[in-house]
Coordinates of C-alpha atoms in Angstrom, one line a residue:
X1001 CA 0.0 0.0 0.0
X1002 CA 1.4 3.3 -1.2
X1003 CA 2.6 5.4 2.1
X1004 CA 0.4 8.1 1.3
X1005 CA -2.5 6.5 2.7
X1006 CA -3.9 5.6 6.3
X1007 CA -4.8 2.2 7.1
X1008 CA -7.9 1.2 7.2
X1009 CA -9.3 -0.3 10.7
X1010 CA -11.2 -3.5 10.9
X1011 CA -14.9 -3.3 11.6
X1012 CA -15.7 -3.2 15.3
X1013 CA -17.5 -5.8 16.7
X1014 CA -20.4 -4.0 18.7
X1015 CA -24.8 -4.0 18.9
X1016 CA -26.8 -2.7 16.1
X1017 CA -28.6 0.5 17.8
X1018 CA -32.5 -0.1 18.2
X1019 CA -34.9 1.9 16.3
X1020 CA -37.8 3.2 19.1
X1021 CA -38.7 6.1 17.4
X1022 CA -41.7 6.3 14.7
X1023 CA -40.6 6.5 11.1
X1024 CA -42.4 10.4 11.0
X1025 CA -40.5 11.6 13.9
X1026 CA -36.7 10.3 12.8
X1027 CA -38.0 11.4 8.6
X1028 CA -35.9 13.8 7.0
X1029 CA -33.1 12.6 5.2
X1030 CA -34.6 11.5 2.2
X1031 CA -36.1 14.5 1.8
X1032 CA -32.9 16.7 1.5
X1033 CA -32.5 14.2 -1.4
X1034 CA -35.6 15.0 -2.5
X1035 CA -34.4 18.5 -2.4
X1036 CA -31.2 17.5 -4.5
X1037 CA -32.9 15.9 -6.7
X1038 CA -35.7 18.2 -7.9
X1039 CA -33.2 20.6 -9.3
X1040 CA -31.9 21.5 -12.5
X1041 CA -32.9 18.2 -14.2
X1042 CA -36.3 18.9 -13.1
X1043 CA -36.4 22.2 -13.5
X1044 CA -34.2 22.8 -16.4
X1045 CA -32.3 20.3 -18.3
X1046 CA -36.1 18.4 -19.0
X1047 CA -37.9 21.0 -19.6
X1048 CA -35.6 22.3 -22.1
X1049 CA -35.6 18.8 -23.9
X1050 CA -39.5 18.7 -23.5
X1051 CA -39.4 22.0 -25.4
X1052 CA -36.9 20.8 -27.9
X1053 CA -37.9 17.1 -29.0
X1054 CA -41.7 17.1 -27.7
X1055 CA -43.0 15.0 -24.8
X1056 CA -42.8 11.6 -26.5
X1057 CA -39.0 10.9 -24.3
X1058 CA -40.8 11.2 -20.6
X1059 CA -40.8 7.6 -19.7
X1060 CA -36.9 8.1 -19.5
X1061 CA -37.7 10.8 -16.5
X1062 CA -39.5 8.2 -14.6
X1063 CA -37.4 5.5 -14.9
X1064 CA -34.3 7.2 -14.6
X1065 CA -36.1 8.1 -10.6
X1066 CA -36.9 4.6 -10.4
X1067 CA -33.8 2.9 -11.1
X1068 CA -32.3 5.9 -8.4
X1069 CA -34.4 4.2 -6.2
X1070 CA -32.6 1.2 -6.0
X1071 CA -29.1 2.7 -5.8
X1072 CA -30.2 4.9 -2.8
X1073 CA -31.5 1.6 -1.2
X1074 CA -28.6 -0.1 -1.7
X1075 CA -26.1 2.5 -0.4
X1076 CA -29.1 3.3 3.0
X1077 CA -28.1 -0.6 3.1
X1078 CA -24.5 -0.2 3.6
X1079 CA -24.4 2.8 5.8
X1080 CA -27.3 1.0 8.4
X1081 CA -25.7 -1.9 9.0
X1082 CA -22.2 -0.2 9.2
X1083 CA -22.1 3.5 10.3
X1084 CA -19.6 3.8 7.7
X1085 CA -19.8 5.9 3.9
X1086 CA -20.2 4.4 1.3
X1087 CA -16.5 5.9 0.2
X1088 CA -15.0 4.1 3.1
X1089 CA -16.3 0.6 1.7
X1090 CA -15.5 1.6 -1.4
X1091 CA -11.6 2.0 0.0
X1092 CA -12.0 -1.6 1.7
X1093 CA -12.3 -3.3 -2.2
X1094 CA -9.1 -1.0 -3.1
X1095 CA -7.9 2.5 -1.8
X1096 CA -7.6 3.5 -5.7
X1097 CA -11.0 4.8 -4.7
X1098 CA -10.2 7.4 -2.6
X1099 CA -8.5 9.6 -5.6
X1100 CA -10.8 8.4 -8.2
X1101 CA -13.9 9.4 -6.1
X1102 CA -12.5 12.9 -5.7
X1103 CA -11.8 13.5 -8.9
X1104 CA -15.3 12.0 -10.1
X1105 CA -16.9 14.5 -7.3
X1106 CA -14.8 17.2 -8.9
X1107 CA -15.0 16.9 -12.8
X1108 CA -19.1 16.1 -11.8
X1109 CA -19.7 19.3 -9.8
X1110 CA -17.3 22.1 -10.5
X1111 CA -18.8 23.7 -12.9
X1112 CA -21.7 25.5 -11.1
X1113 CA -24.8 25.5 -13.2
X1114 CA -27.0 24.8 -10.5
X1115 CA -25.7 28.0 -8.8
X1116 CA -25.8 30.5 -11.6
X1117 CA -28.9 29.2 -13.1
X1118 CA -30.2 29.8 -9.3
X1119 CA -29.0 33.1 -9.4
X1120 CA -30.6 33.9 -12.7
X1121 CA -34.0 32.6 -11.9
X1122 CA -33.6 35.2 -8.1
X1123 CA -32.6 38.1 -10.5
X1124 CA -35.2 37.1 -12.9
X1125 CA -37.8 37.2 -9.3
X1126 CA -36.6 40.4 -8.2
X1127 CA -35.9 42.4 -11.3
X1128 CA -36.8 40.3 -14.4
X1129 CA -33.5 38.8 -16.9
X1130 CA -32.5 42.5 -18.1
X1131 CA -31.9 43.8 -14.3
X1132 CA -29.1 44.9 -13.4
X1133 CA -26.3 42.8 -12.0
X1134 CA -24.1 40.4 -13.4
X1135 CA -24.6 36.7 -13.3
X1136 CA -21.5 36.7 -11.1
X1137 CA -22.7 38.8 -8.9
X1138 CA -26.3 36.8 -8.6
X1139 CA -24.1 33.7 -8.5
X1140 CA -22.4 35.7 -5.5
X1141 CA -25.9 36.3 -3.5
X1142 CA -26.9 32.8 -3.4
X1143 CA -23.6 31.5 -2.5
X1144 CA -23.9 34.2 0.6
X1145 CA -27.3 32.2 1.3
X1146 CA -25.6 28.8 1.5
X1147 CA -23.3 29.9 3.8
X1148 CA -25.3 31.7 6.2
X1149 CA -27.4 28.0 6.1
X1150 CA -24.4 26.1 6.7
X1151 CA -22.7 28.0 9.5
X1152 CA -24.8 29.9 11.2
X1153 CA -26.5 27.1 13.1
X1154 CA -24.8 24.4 15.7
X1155 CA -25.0 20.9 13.2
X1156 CA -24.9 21.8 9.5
X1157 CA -27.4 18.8 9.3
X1158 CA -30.3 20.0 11.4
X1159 CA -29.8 23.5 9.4
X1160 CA -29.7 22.1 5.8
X1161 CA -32.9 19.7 6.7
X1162 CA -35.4 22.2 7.9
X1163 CA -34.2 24.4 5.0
X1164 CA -34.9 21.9 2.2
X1165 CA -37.9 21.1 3.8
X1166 CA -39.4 24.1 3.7
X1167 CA -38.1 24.8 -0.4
X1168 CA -39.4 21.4 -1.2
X1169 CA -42.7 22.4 0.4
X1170 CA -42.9 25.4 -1.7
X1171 CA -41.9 23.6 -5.0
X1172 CA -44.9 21.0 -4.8
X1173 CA -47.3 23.5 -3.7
X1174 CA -46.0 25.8 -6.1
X1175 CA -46.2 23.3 -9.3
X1176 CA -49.5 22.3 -8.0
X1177 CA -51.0 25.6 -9.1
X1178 CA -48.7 25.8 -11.9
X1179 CA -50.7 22.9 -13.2
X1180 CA -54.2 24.2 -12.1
X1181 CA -53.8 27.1 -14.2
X1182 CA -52.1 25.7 -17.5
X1183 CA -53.7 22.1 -18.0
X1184 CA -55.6 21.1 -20.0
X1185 CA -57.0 17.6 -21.4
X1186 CA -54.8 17.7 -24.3
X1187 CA -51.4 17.9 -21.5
X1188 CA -52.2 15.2 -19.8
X1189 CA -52.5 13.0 -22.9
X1190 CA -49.5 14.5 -24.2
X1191 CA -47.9 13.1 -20.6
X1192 CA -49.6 9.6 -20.7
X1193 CA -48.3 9.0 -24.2
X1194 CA -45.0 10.3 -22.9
X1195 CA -45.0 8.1 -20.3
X1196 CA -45.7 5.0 -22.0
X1197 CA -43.7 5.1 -24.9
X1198 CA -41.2 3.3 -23.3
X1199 CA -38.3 3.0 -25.3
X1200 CA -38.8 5.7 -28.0
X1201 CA -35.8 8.1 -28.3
X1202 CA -35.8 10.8 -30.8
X1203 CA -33.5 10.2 -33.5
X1204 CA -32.0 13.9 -33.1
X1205 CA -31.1 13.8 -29.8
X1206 CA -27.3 13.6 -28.8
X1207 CA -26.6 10.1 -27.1
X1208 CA -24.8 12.6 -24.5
X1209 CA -27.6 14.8 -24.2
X1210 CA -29.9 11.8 -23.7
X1211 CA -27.7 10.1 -21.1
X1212 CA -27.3 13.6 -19.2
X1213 CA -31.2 13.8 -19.2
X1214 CA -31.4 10.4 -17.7
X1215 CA -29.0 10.8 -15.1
X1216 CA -30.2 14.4 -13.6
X1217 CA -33.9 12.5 -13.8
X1218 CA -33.6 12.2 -9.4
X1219 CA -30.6 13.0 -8.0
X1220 CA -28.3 11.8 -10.4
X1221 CA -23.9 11.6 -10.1
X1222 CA -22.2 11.3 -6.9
X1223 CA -25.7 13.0 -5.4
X1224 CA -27.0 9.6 -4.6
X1225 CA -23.7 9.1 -2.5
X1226 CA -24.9 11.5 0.0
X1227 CA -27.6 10.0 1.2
X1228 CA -24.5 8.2 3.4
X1229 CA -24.2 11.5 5.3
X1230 CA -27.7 12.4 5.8
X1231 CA -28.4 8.4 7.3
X1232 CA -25.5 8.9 9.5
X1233 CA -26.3 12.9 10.6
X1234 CA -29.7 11.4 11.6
X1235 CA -28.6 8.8 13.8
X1236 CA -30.1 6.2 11.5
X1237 CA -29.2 2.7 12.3
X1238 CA -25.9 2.0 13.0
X1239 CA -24.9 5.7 12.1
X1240 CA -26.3 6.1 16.0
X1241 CA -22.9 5.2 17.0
X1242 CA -21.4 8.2 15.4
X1243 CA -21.2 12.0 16.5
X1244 CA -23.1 14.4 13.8
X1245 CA -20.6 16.7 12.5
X1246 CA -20.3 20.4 13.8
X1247 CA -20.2 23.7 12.4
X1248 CA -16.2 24.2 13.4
X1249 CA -17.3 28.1 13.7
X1250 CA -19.6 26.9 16.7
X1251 CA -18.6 24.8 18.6
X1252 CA -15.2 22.9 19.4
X1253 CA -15.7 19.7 17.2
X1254 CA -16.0 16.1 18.2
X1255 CA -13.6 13.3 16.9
X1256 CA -15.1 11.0 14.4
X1257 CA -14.3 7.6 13.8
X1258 CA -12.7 7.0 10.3
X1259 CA -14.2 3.9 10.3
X1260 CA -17.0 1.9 11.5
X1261 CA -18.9 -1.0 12.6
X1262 CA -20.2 -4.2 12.2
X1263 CA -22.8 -6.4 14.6
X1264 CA -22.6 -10.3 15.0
X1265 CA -25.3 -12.1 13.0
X1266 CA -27.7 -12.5 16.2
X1267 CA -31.6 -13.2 16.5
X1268 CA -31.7 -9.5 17.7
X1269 CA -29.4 -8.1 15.5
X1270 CA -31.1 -9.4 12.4
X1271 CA -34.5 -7.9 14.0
X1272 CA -33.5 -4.5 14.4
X1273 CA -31.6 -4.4 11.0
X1274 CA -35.1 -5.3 9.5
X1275 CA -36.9 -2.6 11.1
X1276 CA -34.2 -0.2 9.9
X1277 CA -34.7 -1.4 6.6
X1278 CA -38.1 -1.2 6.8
X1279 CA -37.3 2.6 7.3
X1280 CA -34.8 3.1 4.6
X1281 CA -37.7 1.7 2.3
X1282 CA -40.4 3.9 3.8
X1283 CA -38.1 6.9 3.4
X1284 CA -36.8 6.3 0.0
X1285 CA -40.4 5.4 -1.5
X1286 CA -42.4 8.1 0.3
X1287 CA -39.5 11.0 -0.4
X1288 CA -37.1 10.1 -3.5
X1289 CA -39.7 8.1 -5.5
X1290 CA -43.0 9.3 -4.8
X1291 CA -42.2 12.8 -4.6
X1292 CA -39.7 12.8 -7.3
X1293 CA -41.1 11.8 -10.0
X1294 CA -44.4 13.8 -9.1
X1295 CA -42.5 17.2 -9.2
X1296 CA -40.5 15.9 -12.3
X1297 CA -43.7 15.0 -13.9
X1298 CA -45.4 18.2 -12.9
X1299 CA -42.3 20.4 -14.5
X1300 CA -42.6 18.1 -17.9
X1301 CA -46.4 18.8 -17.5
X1302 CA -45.6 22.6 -17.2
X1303 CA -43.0 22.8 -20.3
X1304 CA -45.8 20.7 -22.5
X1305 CA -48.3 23.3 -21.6
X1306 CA -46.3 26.4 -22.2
X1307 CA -43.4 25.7 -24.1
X1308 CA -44.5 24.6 -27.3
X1309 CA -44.5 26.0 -31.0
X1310 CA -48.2 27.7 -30.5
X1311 CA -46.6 29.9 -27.8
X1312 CA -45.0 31.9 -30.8
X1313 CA -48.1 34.0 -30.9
X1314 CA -47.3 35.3 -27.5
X1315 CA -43.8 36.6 -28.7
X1316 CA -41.5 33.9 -27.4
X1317 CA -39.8 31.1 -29.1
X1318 CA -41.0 27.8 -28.3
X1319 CA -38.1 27.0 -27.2
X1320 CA -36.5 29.0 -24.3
X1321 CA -33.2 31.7 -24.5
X1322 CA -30.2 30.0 -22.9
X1323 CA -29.5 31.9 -19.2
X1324 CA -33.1 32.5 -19.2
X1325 CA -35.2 29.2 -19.4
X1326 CA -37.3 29.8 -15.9
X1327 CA -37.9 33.5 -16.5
X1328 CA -39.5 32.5 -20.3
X1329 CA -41.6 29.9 -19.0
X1330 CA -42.5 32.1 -16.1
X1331 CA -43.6 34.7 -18.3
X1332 CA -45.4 32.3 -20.7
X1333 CA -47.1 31.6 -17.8
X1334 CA -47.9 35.2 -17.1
X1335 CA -49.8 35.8 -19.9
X1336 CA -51.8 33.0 -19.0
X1337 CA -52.3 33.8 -15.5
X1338 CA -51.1 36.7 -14.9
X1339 CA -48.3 38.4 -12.8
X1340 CA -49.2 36.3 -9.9
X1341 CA -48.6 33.0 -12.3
X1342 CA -45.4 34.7 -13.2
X1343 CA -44.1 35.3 -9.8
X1344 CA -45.5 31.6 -8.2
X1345 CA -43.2 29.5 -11.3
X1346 CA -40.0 32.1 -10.6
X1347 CA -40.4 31.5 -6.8
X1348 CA -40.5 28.0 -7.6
X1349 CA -37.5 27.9 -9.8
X1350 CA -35.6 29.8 -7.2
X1351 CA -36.9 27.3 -4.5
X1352 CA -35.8 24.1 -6.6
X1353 CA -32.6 25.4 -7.5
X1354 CA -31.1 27.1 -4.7
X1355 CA -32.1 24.0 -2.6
X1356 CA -30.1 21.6 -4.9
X1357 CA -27.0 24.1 -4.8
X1358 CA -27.2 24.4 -1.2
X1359 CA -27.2 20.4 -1.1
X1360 CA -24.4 19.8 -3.7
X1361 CA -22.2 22.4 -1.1
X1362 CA -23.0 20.6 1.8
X1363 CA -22.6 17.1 0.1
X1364 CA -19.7 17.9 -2.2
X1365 CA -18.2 18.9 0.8
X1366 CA -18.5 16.2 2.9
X1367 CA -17.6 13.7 0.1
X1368 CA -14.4 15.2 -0.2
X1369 CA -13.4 15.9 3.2
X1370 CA -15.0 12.3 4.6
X1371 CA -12.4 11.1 1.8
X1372 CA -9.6 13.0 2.5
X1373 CA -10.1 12.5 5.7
X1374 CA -10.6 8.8 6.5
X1375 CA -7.8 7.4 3.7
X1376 CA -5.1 9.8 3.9
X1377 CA -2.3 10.1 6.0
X1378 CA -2.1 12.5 8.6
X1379 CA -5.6 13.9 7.4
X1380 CA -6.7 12.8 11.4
X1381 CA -4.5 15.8 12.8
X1382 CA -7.0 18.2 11.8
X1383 CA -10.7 17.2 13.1
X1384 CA -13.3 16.5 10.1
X1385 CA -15.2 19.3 10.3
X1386 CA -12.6 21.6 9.5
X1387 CA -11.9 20.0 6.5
X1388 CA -15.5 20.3 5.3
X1389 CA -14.9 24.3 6.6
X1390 CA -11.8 24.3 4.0
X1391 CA -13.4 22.5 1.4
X1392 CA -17.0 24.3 1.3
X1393 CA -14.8 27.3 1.3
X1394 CA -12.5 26.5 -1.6
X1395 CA -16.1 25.5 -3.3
X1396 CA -17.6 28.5 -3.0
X1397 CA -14.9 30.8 -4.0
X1398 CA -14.6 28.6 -7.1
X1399 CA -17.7 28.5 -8.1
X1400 CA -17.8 32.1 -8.2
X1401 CA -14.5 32.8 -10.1
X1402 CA -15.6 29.8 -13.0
X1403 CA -18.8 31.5 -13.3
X1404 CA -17.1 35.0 -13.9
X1405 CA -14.9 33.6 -16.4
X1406 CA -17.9 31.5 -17.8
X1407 CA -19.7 35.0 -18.2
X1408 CA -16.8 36.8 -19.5
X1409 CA -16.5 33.4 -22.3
X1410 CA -20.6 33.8 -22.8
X1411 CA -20.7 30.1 -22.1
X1412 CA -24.0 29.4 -20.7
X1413 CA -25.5 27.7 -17.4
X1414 CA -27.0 25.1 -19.9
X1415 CA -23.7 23.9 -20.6
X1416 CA -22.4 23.2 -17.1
X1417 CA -25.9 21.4 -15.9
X1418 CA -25.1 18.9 -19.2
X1419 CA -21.7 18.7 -18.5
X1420 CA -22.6 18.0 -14.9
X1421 CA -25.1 15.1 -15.5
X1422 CA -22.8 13.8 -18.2
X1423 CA -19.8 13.2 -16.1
X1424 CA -22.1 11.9 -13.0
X1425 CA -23.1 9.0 -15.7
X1426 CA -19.9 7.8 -15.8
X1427 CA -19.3 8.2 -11.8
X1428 CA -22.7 5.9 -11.9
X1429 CA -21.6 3.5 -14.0
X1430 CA -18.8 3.3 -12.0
X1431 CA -20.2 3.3 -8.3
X1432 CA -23.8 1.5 -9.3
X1433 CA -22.2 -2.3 -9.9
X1434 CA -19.1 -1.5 -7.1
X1435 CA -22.4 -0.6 -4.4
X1436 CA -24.2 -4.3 -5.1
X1437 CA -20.5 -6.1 -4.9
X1438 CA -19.3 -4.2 -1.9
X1439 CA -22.8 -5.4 0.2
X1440 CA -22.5 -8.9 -0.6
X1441 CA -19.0 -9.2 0.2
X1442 CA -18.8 -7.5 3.8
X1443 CA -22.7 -7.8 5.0
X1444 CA -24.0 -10.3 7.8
X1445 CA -26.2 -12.7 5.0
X1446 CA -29.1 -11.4 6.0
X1447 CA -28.2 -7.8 5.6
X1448 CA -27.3 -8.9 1.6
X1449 CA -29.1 -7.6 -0.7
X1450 CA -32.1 -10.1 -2.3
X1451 CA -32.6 -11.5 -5.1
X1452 CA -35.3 -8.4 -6.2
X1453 CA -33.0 -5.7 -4.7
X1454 CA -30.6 -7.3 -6.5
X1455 CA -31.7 -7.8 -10.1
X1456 CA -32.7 -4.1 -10.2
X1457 CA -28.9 -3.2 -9.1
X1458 CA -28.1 -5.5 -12.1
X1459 CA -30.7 -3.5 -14.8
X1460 CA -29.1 -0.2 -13.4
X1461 CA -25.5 -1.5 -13.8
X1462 CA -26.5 -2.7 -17.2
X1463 CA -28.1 0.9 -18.2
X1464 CA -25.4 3.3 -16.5
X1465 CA -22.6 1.0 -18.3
X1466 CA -24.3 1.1 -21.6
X1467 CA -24.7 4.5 -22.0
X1468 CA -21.2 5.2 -21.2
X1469 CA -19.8 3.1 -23.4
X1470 CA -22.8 4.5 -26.2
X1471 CA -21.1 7.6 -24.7
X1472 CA -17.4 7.2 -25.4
X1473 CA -18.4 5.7 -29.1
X1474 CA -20.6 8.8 -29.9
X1475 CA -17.2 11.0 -28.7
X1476 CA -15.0 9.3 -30.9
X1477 CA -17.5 9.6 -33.4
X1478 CA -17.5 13.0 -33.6
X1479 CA -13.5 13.5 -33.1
X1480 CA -13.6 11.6 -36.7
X1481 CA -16.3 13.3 -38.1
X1482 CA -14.8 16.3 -36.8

C-alpha cells in the first residue's frame, strides 16, 4: 500500500442501535434528497428537452427516478448496518477509490450550473433577466445564502434539513398551481403518451444529451452518495454510533471515527436491522420516488403546456433563450395567468434550484473531506469538520470565479448542468455495480441484498454501463467526423 494512505481499521464488533422512534419523527433525510434531486434536471435540463424534441421521451424521466431508487437503497443498506460511507467501503475493495472518487466528485460538480442558473431565476424574481447585476454577482448572492445555512446554526445537518424542507414544500405547492392554471386535457395525454412510450428516443437527440437527461432524472452523479451522510447525521441505524458533525465556527468539534462497525449475526441483531430497513424503504419510496417523479412529472407537464410551438403567438420562441429558461416559461405563464402565475413558477424555480445548490455544497463537501479524511495520511491531525470548513470554502470561491470567467467566455448555465449530469453518468456507471458487490461481500447474510434488490442493481448497472460506453463511441464519433 502506497505510504500516502492511512490504514484502514477492521470493523468493530459491537450492537446494532435499536430503532424506538416512529418512522415520522426520525423522517428527514430522504427528503434533502428530494431537495437534490428536484433541481436543474427537473427544473431545467427536461424542460428544455421537452421544449426541444416534444414529450414523446418522458418515460426516460420516470425511470431514470426509479432505477435511483434502487441505488439509494442499496447505499441506506451499507451505511445501516455499518455507520460507515459508502466511500470508506469503497476503499475496503481498493484504496484507488479514494482519488478516483475525488476526482469523479470534482470533474461532476465544478462547474456551477445549478448556482448561476439559481442566481438567474432570483434576478429574474426580483428584477426580471435584463436587471441589473451580473450573473456573477447573482451567483455571489446565493452563495452568501448557502453559507449563512451552513454555518450559522450548531449541526450543519439539522440546518440544511429544515431548509430543504421548507423549499421542497414550496416547490410542490407551487407546481401544483402551476398545473391548475395551465392544464388542459390535451397535457395530460401528451404526458400519458410520454410516459408510456417506453423505449422511443428521438433520433436527433445527442446520445450525450440523452444520457445527461437520464442521469439528472432524481438525483443523479455522486448526489446519490450522500444519502450516506444524511443516514448517518440522523442517527439512522448503525450511524447512531457516530457524532453528527459540527459547524467548526460553533462549537469545538468532536472526533469521528474513520471507520465503522459491524454487529454479529444475532436473533436481535437481524430484528433490528429489519426494522431499519423497513425505514430506509419507507423513506426512499415516500421522499425520493414518490415525490420525485411527481415534481419531475409536474415540470414536464408545465413545459408541455407552455413551451411549445403555438406559444410563438405570445412573442417567445417555443423553445427558451439559454441563461433565461425559468424566467421564459415564467412569463409564458404570465400571460396566462397573470403576474401572480409569473411570480408563483420564478419563486418556484428559485426554490428548486437554490435547494439543490445548497445540497451539492453541503454534500460535495462532505464527500471530499469524509475522503480526505478517512484514507489519507495524517488527514486525522486536523478534526473532520474543519476540513468540510476548507473544502466548502475553496467550493464557493470557485464557483464564483468559473462562473465569472464562464460569463466573460458567454458560455451558458446550460452547458455546465449537461456537462454536470454527463460526467455523474460515468461516476454511476462506475459506483452502481461496485455498491451491489461491496454489500455482498462484507454484510452479515441477512443484511445482503435479495434476489429483487438485486436484479434491479443489475438492470441499473446494465443501463449506466451502456450509456457510457454509447457515450465514449458517440465521442470518438464526432472527433472523426470532426
Amino acid at each position: 500500500m502506497p505510504k500516502i494512505f492511512q490504514p484502514l481499521d477492521d470493523f468493530k464488533v459491537v450492537e446494532l442501535p435499536e430503532k424506538q422512534l416512529p418512522f415520522w419523527k426520525i423522517a428527514g433525510p430522504g427528503a434533502i434528497l428530494v431537495g437534490l434531486s428536484i433541481g436543474a434536471g427537473e427544473s431545467v435540463i427536461w424542460p428544455f428537452i421537452t421544449a426541444k424534441y416534444g414529450g414523446n421521451m418522458i418515460w426516460a424521466a420516470a425511470l431514470g427516478v426509479f432505477l435511483q431508487l434502487w441505488i439509494n437503497f442499496e447505499v441506506g443498506r451499507w451505511t445501516i448496518a455499518t455507520g460507515e460511507t459508502v466511500y470508506t467501503g469503497y476503499n475496503r475493495i481498493w484504496r484507488g477509490f479514494a482519488p478516483l472518487f475525488i476526482l469523479l466528485t470534482v470533474v461532476g460538480w465544478i462547474a456551477p450550473g445549478w448556482a448561476r442558473t439559481s442566481g438567474l431565476a432570483l434576478k429574474a424574481l426580483v428584477l426580471g433577466p435584463g436587471g441589473w447585476g451580473s450573473d456573477t454577482f447573482w451567483t455571489i448572492v446565493t452563495f452568501a445564502g448557502v453559507v449563512l445555512i451552513l454555518f450559522g446554526p450548531k449541526m450543519i445537518y439539522n440546518s440544511v434539513e429544515r431548509t430543504v424542507e421548507a423549499l421542497v414544500a414550496i416547490v410542490t405547492i407551487g407546481l401544483i398551481l402551476v398545473a391548475i392554471a395551465v392544464g388542459s386535457m390535451d397535457t395530460w395525454k401528451a404526458l400519458g403518451t410520454g410516459l408510456i412510450n417506453v423505449g422511443h428516443i428521438d433520433p436527433e437527440i445527442p446520445v450525450k444529451d440523452f444520457f445527461s437527461a437520464l442521469v439528472f432524472a432524481g438525483a443523479g452523479g455522486t448526489a446519490n452518495l450522500f444519502y450516506t451522510f444524511y443516514l448517518r447525521d440522523k442517527n439512522i441505524g448503525m450511524g447512531a454510533q457516530l457524532p453528527g458533525l459540527q459547524n467548526p465556527l460553533r462549537s469545538r468539534a468532536e472526533k469521528v471515527p474513520a471507520t465503522g462497525f459491524l454487529f454479529e449475526a444475532t436473533e436481535e441483531n437481524h430484528k433490528r436491522f429489519t426494522a431499519w430497513w423497513q425505514y430506509v424503504k419507507k423513506d426512499q419510496v415516500l421522499f425520493f420516488w414518490a415525490l420525485n417523479t411527481f415534481t419531475i412529472l409536474l415540470f414536464i407537464f408545465g413545459a408541455l403546456a407552455v413551451l411549445r410551438p403555438e406559444v410563438v403567438k405570445h412573442g417567445l420562441a417555443a423553445v427558451p433563450q439559454k441563461g433565461q429558461l425559468i424566467y421564459d416559461e415564467a412569463q409564458i405563464l404570465g400571460k396566462i395567468w397573470g403576474t401572480a402565475g409569473q411570480k408563483i413558477f420564478l419563486l418556484v424555480g428559485v426554490a428548486t434550484l437554490f435547494g439543490t445548490q445548497l445540497a451539492l455544497v453541503d454534500g460535495v463537501s462532505r464527500s471530499i473531506s469524509d475522503i480526505i479524511y478517512t484514507n489519507f495520511r495524517g488527514a486525522q491531525n486536523r478534526d473532520l469538520s474543519w476540513w468540510y470548513l476548507l473544502i466548502a470554502g475553496i467550493w464557493i470561491v470557485g464557483g464564483c470565479v468559473i462562473t465569472f470567467v464562464m460569463e466573460q467566455l458567454n458560455v451558458s448555465e446550460l452547458g455546465f448542468l449537461f456537462n454536470a449530469a454527463y460526467m455523474g453518468g460515468f461516476a454511476m456507471a462506475i459506483y452502481v455495480p461496485l455498491t451491489l458487490y461491496m454489500n455482498y461481500r462484507f454484510l452479515p447474510d441477512f443484511a445482503k441484498p435479495k434476489r429483487l434488490s438485486t436484479v434491479m442493481m443489475l438492470i441499473a448497472s446494465c443501463v449506466y454501463i451502456g450509456f457510457a460506453i454509447s457515450s465514449i463511441v458517440w465521442e470518438i464519433k464526432q472527433l472523426i467526423g470532426g
